[in-house]
PDB file of C-alpha atoms in Angstrom:
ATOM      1  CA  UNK A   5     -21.350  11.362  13.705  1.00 55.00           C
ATOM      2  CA  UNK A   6     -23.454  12.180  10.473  1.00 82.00           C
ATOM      3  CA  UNK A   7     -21.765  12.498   7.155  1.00 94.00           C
ATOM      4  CA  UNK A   8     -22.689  14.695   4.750  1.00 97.00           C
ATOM      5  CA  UNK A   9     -26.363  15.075   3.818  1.00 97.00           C
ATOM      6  CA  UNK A  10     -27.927  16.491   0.611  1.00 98.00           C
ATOM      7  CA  UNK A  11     -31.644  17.494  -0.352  1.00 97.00           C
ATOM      8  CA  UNK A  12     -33.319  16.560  -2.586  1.00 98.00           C
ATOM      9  CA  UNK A  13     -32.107  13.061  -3.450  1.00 97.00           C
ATOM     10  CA  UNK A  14     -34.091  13.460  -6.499  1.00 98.00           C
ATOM     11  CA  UNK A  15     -35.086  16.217  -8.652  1.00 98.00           C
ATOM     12  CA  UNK A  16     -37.191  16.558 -11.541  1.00 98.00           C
ATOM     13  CA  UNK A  17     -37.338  19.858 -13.324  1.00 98.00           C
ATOM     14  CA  UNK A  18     -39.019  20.962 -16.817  1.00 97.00           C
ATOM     15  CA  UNK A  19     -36.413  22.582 -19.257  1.00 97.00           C
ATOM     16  CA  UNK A  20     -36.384  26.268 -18.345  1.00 97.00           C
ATOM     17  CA  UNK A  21     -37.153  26.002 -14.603  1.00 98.00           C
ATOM     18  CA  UNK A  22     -35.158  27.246 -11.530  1.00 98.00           C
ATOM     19  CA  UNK A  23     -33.272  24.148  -8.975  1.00 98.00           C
ATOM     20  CA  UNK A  24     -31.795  24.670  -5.747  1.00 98.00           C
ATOM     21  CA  UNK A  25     -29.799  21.783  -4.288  1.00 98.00           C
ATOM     22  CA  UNK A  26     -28.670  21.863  -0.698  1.00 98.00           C
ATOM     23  CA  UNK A  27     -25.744  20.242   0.777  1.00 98.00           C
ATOM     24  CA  UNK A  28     -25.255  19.907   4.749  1.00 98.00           C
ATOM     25  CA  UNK A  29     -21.743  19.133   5.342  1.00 97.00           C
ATOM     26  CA  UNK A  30     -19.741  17.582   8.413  1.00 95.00           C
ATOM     27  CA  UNK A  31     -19.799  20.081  11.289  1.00 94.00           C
ATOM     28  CA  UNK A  32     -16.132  21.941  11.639  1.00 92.00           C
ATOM     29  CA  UNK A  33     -15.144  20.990   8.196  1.00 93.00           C
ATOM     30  CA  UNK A  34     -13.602  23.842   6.173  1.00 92.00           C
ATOM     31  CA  UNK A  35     -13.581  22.577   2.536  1.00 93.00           C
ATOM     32  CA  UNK A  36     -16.659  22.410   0.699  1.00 95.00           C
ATOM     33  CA  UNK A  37     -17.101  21.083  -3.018  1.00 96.00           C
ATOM     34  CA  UNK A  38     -19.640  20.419  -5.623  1.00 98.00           C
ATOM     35  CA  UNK A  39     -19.050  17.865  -8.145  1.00 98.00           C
ATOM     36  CA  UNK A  40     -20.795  17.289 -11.379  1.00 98.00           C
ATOM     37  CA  UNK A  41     -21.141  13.664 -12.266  1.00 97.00           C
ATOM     38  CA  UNK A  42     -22.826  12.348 -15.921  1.00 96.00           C
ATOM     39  CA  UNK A  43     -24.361   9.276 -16.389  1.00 93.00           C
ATOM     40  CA  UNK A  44     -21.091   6.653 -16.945  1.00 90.00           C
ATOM     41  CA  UNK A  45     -18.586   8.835 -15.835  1.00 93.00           C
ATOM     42  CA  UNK A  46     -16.433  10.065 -13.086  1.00 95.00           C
ATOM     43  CA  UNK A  47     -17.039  13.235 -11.002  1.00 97.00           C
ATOM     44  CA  UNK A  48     -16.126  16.846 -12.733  1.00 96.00           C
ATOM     45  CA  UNK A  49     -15.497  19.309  -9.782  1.00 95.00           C
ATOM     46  CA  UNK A  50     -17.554  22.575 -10.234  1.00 97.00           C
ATOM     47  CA  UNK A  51     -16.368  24.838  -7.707  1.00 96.00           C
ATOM     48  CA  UNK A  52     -14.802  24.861  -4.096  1.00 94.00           C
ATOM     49  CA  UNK A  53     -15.490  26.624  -0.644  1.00 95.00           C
ATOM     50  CA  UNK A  54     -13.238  27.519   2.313  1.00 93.00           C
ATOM     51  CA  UNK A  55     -15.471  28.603   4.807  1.00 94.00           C
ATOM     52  CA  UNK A  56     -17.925  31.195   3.374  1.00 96.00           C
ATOM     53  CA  UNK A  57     -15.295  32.165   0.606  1.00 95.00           C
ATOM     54  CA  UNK A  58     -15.578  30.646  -3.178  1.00 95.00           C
ATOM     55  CA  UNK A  59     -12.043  30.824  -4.301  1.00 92.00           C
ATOM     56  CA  UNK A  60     -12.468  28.154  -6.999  1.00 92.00           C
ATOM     57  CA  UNK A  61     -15.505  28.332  -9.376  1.00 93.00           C
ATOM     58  CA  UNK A  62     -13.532  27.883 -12.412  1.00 92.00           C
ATOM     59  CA  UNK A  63     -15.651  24.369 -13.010  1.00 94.00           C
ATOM     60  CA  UNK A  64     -18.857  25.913 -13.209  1.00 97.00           C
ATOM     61  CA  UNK A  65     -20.326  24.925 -16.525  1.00 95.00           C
ATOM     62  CA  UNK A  66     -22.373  28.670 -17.740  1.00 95.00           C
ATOM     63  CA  UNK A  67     -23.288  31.411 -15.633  1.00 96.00           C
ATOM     64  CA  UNK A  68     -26.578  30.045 -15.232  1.00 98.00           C
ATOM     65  CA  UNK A  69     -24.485  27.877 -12.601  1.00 98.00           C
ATOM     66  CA  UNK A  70     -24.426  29.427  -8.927  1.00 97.00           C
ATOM     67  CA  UNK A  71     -23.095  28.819  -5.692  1.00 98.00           C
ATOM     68  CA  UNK A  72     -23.294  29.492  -2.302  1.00 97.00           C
ATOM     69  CA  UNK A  73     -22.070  28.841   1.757  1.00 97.00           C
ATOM     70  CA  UNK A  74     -23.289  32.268   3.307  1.00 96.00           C
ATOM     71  CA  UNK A  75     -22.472  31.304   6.993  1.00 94.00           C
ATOM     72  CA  UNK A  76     -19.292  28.523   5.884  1.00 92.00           C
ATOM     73  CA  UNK A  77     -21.267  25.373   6.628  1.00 95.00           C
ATOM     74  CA  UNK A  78     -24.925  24.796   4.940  1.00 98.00           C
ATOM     75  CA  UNK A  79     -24.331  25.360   0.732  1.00 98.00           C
ATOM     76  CA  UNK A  80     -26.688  25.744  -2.244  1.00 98.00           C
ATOM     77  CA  UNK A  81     -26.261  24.947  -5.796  1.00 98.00           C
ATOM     78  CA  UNK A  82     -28.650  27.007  -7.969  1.00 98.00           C
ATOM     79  CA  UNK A  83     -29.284  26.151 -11.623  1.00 98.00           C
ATOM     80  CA  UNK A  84     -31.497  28.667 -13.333  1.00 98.00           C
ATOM     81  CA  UNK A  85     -32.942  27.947 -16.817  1.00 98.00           C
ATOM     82  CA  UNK A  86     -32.299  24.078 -16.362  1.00 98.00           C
ATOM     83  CA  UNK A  87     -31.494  22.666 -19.997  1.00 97.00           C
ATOM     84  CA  UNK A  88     -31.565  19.052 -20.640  1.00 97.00           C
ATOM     85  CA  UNK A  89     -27.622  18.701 -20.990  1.00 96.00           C
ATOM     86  CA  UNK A  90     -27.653  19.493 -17.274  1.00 97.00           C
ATOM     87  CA  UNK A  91     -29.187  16.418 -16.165  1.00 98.00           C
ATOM     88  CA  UNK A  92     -26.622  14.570 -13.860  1.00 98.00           C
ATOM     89  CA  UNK A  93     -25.923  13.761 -10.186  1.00 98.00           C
ATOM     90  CA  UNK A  94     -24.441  16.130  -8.240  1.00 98.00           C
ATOM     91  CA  UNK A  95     -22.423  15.779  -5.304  1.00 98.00           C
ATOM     92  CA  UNK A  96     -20.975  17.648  -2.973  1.00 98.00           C
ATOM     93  CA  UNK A  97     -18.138  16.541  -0.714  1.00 96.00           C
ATOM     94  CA  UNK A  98     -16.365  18.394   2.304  1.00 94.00           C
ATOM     95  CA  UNK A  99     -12.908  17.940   4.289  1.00 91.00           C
ATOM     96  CA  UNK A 100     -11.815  19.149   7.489  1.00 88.00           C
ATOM     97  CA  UNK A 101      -8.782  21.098   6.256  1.00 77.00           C
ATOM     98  CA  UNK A 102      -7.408  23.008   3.382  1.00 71.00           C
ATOM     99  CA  UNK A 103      -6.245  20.362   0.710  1.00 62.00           C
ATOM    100  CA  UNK A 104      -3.871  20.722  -2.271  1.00 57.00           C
ATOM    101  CA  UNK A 105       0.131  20.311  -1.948  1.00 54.00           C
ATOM    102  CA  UNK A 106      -0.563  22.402   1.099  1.00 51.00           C
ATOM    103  CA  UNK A 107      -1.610  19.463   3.219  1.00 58.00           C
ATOM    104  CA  UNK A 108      -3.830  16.381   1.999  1.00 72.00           C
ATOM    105  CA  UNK A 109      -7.181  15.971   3.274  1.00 77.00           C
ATOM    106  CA  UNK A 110      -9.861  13.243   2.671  1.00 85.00           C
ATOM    107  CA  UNK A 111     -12.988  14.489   0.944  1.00 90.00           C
ATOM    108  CA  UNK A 112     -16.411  12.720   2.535  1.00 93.00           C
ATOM    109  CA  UNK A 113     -19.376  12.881  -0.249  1.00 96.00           C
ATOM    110  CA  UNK A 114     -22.845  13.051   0.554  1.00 97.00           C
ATOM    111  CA  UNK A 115     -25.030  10.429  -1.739  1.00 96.00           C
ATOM    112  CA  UNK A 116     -25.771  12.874  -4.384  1.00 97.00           C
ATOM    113  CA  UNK A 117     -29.095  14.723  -5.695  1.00 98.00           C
ATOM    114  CA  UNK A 118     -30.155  12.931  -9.004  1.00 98.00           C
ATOM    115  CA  UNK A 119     -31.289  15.784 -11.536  1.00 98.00           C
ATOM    116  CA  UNK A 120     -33.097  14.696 -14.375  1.00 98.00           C
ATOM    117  CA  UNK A 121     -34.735  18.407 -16.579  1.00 98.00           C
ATOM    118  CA  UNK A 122     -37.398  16.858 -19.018  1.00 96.00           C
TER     119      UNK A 122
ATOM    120  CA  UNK B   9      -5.770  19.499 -19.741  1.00 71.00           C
ATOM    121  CA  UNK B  10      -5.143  16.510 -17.672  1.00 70.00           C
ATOM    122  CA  UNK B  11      -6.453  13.405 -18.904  1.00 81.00           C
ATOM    123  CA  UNK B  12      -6.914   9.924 -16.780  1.00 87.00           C
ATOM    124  CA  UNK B  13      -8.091   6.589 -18.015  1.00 83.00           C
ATOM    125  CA  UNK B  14      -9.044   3.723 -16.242  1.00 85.00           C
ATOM    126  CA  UNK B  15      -7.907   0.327 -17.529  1.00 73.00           C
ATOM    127  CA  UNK B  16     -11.813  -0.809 -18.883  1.00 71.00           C
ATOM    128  CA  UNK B  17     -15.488   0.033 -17.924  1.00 78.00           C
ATOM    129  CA  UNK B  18     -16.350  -3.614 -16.702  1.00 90.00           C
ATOM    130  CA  UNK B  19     -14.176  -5.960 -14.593  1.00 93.00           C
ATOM    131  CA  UNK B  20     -15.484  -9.344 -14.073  1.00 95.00           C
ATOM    132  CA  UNK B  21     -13.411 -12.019 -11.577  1.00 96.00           C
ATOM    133  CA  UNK B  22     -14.131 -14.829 -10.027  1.00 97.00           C
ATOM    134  CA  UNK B  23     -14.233 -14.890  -6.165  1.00 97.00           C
ATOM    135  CA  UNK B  24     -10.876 -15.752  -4.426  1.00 97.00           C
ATOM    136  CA  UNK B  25      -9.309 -13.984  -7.288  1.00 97.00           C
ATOM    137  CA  UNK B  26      -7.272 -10.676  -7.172  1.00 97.00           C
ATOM    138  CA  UNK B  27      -8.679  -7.904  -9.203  1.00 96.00           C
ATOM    139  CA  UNK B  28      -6.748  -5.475 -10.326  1.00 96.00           C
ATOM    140  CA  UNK B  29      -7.639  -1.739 -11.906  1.00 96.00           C
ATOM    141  CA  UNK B  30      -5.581   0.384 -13.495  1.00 96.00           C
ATOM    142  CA  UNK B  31      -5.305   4.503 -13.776  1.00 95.00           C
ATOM    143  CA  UNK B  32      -3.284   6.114 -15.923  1.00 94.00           C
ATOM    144  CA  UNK B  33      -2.986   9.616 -16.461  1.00 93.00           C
ATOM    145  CA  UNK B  34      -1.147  12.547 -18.727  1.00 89.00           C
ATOM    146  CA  UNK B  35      -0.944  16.334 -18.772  1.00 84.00           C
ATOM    147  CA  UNK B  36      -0.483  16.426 -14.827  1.00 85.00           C
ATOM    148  CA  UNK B  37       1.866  15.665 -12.292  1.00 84.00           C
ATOM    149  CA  UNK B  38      -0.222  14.823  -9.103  1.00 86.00           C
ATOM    150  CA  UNK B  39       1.128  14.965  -5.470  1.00 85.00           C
ATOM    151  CA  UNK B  40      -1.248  12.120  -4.630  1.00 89.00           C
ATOM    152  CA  UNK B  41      -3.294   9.299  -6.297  1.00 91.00           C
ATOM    153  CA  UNK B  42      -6.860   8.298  -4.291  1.00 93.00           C
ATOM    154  CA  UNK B  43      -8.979   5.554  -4.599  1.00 96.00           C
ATOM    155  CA  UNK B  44     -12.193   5.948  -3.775  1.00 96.00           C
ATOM    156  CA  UNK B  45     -14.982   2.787  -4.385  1.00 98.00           C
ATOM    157  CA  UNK B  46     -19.183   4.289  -5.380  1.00 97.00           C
ATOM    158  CA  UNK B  47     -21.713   2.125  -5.079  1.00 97.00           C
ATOM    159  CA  UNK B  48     -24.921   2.625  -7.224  1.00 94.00           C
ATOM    160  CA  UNK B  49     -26.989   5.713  -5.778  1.00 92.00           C
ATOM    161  CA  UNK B  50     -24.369   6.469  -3.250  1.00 95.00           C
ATOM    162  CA  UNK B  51     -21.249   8.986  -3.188  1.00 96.00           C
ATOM    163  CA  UNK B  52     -17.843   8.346  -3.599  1.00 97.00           C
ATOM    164  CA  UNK B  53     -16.234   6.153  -0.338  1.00 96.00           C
ATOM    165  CA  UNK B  54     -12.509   6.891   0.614  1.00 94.00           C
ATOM    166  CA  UNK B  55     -10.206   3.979   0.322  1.00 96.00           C
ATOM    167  CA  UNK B  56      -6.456   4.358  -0.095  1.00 94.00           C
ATOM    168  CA  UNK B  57      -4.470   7.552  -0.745  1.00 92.00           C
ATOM    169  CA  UNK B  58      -0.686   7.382  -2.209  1.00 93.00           C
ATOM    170  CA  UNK B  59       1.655   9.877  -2.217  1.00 90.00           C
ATOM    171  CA  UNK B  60       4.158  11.213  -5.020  1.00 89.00           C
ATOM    172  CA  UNK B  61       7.216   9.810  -3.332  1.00 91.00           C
ATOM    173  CA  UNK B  62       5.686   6.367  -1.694  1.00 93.00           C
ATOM    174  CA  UNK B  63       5.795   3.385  -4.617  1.00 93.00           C
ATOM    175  CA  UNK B  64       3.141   0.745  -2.465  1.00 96.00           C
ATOM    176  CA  UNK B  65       0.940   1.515   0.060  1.00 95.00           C
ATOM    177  CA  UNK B  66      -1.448  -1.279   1.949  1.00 96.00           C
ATOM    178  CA  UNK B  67      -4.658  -1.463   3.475  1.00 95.00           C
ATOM    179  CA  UNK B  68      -6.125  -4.954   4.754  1.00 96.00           C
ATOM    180  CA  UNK B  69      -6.719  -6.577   1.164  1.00 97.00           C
ATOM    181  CA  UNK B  70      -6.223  -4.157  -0.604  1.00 98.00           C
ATOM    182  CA  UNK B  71      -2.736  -2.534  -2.256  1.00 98.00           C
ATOM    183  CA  UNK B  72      -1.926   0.820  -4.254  1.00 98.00           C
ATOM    184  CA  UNK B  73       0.673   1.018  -6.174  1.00 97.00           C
ATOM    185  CA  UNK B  74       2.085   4.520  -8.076  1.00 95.00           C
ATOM    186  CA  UNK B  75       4.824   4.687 -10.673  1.00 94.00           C
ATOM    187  CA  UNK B  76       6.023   8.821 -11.429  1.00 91.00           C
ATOM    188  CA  UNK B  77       7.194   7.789 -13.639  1.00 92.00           C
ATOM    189  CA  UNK B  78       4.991   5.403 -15.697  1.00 93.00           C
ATOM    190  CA  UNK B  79       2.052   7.735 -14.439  1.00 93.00           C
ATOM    191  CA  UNK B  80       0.497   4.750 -13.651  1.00 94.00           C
ATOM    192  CA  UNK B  81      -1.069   3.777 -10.414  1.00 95.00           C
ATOM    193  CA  UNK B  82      -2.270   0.148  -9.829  1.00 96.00           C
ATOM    194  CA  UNK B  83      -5.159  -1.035  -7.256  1.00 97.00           C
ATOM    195  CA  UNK B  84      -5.397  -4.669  -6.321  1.00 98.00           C
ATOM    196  CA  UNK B  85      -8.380  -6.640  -4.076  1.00 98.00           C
ATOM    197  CA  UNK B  86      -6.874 -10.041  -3.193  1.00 98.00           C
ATOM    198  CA  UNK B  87      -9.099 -12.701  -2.196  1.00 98.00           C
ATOM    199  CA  UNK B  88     -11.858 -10.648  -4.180  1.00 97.00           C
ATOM    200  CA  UNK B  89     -15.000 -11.454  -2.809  1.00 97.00           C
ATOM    201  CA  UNK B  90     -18.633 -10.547  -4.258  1.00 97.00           C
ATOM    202  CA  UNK B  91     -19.159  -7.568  -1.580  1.00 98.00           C
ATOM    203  CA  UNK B  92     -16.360  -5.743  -3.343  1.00 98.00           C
ATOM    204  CA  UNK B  93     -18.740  -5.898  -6.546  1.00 98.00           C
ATOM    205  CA  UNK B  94     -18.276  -1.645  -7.244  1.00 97.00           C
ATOM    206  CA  UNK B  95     -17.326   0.935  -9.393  1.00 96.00           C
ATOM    207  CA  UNK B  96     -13.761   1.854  -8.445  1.00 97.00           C
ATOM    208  CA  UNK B  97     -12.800   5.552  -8.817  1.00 96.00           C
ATOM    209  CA  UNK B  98      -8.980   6.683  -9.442  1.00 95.00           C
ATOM    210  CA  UNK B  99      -8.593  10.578  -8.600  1.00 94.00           C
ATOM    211  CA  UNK B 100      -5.166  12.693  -8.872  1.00 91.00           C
ATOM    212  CA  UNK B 101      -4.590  15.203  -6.259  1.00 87.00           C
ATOM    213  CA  UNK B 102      -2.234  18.125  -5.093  1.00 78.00           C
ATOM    214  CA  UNK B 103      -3.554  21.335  -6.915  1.00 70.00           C
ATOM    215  CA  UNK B 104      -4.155  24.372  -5.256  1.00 68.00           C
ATOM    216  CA  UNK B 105      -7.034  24.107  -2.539  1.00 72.00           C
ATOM    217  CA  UNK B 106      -7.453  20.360  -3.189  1.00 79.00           C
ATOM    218  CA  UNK B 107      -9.524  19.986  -5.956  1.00 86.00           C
ATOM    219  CA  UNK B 108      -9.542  16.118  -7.495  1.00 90.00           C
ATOM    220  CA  UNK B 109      -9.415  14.837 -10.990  1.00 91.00           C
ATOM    221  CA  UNK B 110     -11.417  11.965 -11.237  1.00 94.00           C
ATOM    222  CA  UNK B 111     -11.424   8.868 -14.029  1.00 94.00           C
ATOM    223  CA  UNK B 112     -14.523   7.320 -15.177  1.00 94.00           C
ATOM    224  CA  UNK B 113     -13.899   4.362 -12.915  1.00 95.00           C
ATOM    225  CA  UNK B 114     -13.998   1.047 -13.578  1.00 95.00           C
ATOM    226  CA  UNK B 115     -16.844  -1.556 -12.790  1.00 95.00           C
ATOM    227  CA  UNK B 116     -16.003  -4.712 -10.809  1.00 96.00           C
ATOM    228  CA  UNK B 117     -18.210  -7.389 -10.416  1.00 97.00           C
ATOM    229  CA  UNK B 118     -16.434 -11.045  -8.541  1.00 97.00           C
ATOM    230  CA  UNK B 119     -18.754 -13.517  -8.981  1.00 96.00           C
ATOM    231  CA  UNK B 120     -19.344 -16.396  -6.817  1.00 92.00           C
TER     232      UNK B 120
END
């Protein structure tokens, strides 16, 4: 079956404009996240889904930072006011079940949008 | 905060060889250890996952180790050959909703 897909693979944006990045995860899974990853460096998670329900956005860098899964499957990362400092790839990753000491889950990631704000 | 460092930035080994990557961590006490292996312009790939109470854990050529108490986990490729040329990701596991800490990883390359 397909894994997860994200659009655009590449973004350029001029400091100050608006980005949506869209994330199509594996059909049926429950857990959604969005990762932050800098040049050189591991993924930083931004903020989780279960379903349509954000229980975790405590990774979300500024309020300028927003997410969204309206129906629990498709999700959106919106960046208004880009600044430079936000220039990264961002993935997004989704399992079928609720992680956490709960129950362990594998994460699948999509390849990532490359944002680069000029 | 929890902090997790990966034994260098660049690994380079000699096919045939074993490689072997280390994680350590502090400030957490993680109910699993992942590897995961990214290749350039791709997402993380799933490899081996290790649980607080299992010490080894083996896949094909590859083995995990995980020491509690250390808070050290160990990944080795034996017979390393230049397809497993990769960045190697450790990630701790096991807080609420299943959020992962990730290192920086660590960048093998096995020559021929």
């Amino acid at each position: 079956g397909a894994g997860v897909s994200q659009s655009p693979r590449y973004k350029v944006a001029k400091r100050g404009q608006d980005v949506a990045l869209r994330c199509d995860p594996i059909s049926g899974h429950v857990s959604l996240f969005w990762y932050q990853q800098a040049l050189g460096q591991g993924p930083e998670f931004l903020t989780y889904f279960q379903n349509e329900a954000q229980l975790d956005k405590s990774g979300l860098p500024s309020d300028r930072f927003f997410a969204e899964r309206p129906e629990g499957s498709v999700s959106t990362l919106k960046i208004q006011r880009t600044q430079q400092e936000d220039s990264a790839v961002y993935l997004c990753a989704s399992s079928l079940r609720v992680g956490g000491r709960a129950g362990i889950d594998t994460q699948y990631f999509g390849p990532g949008t490359r944002l680069t704000v000029l | 905060s929890q902090k997790i460092e990966q034994n260098s930035e660049a690994l380079n080994i000699q096919e045939g060889k074993t490689a072997t990557l280390t994680c350590n961590y502090t400030n957490y006490s993680p109910a699993y250890l992942q590897w995961y292996r990214q290749d350039p312009g791709r997402g993380p790939v799933f490899l081996l996952l290790i649980r607080e109470n299992e010490k080894e854990k083996r896949k094909e050529r590859l083995k995990v180790t995980f020491d509690t108490t250390l808070k050290q986990s160990l990944f080795h490729i034996t017979a390393s050959q230049p397809a497993d040329s990769a960045t190697y990701l450790c990630a701790l596991g096991g807080s609420t909703l299943g959020r992962l800490y990730f290192g920086r990883g660590t960048q093998l390359t096995v020559w021929p």
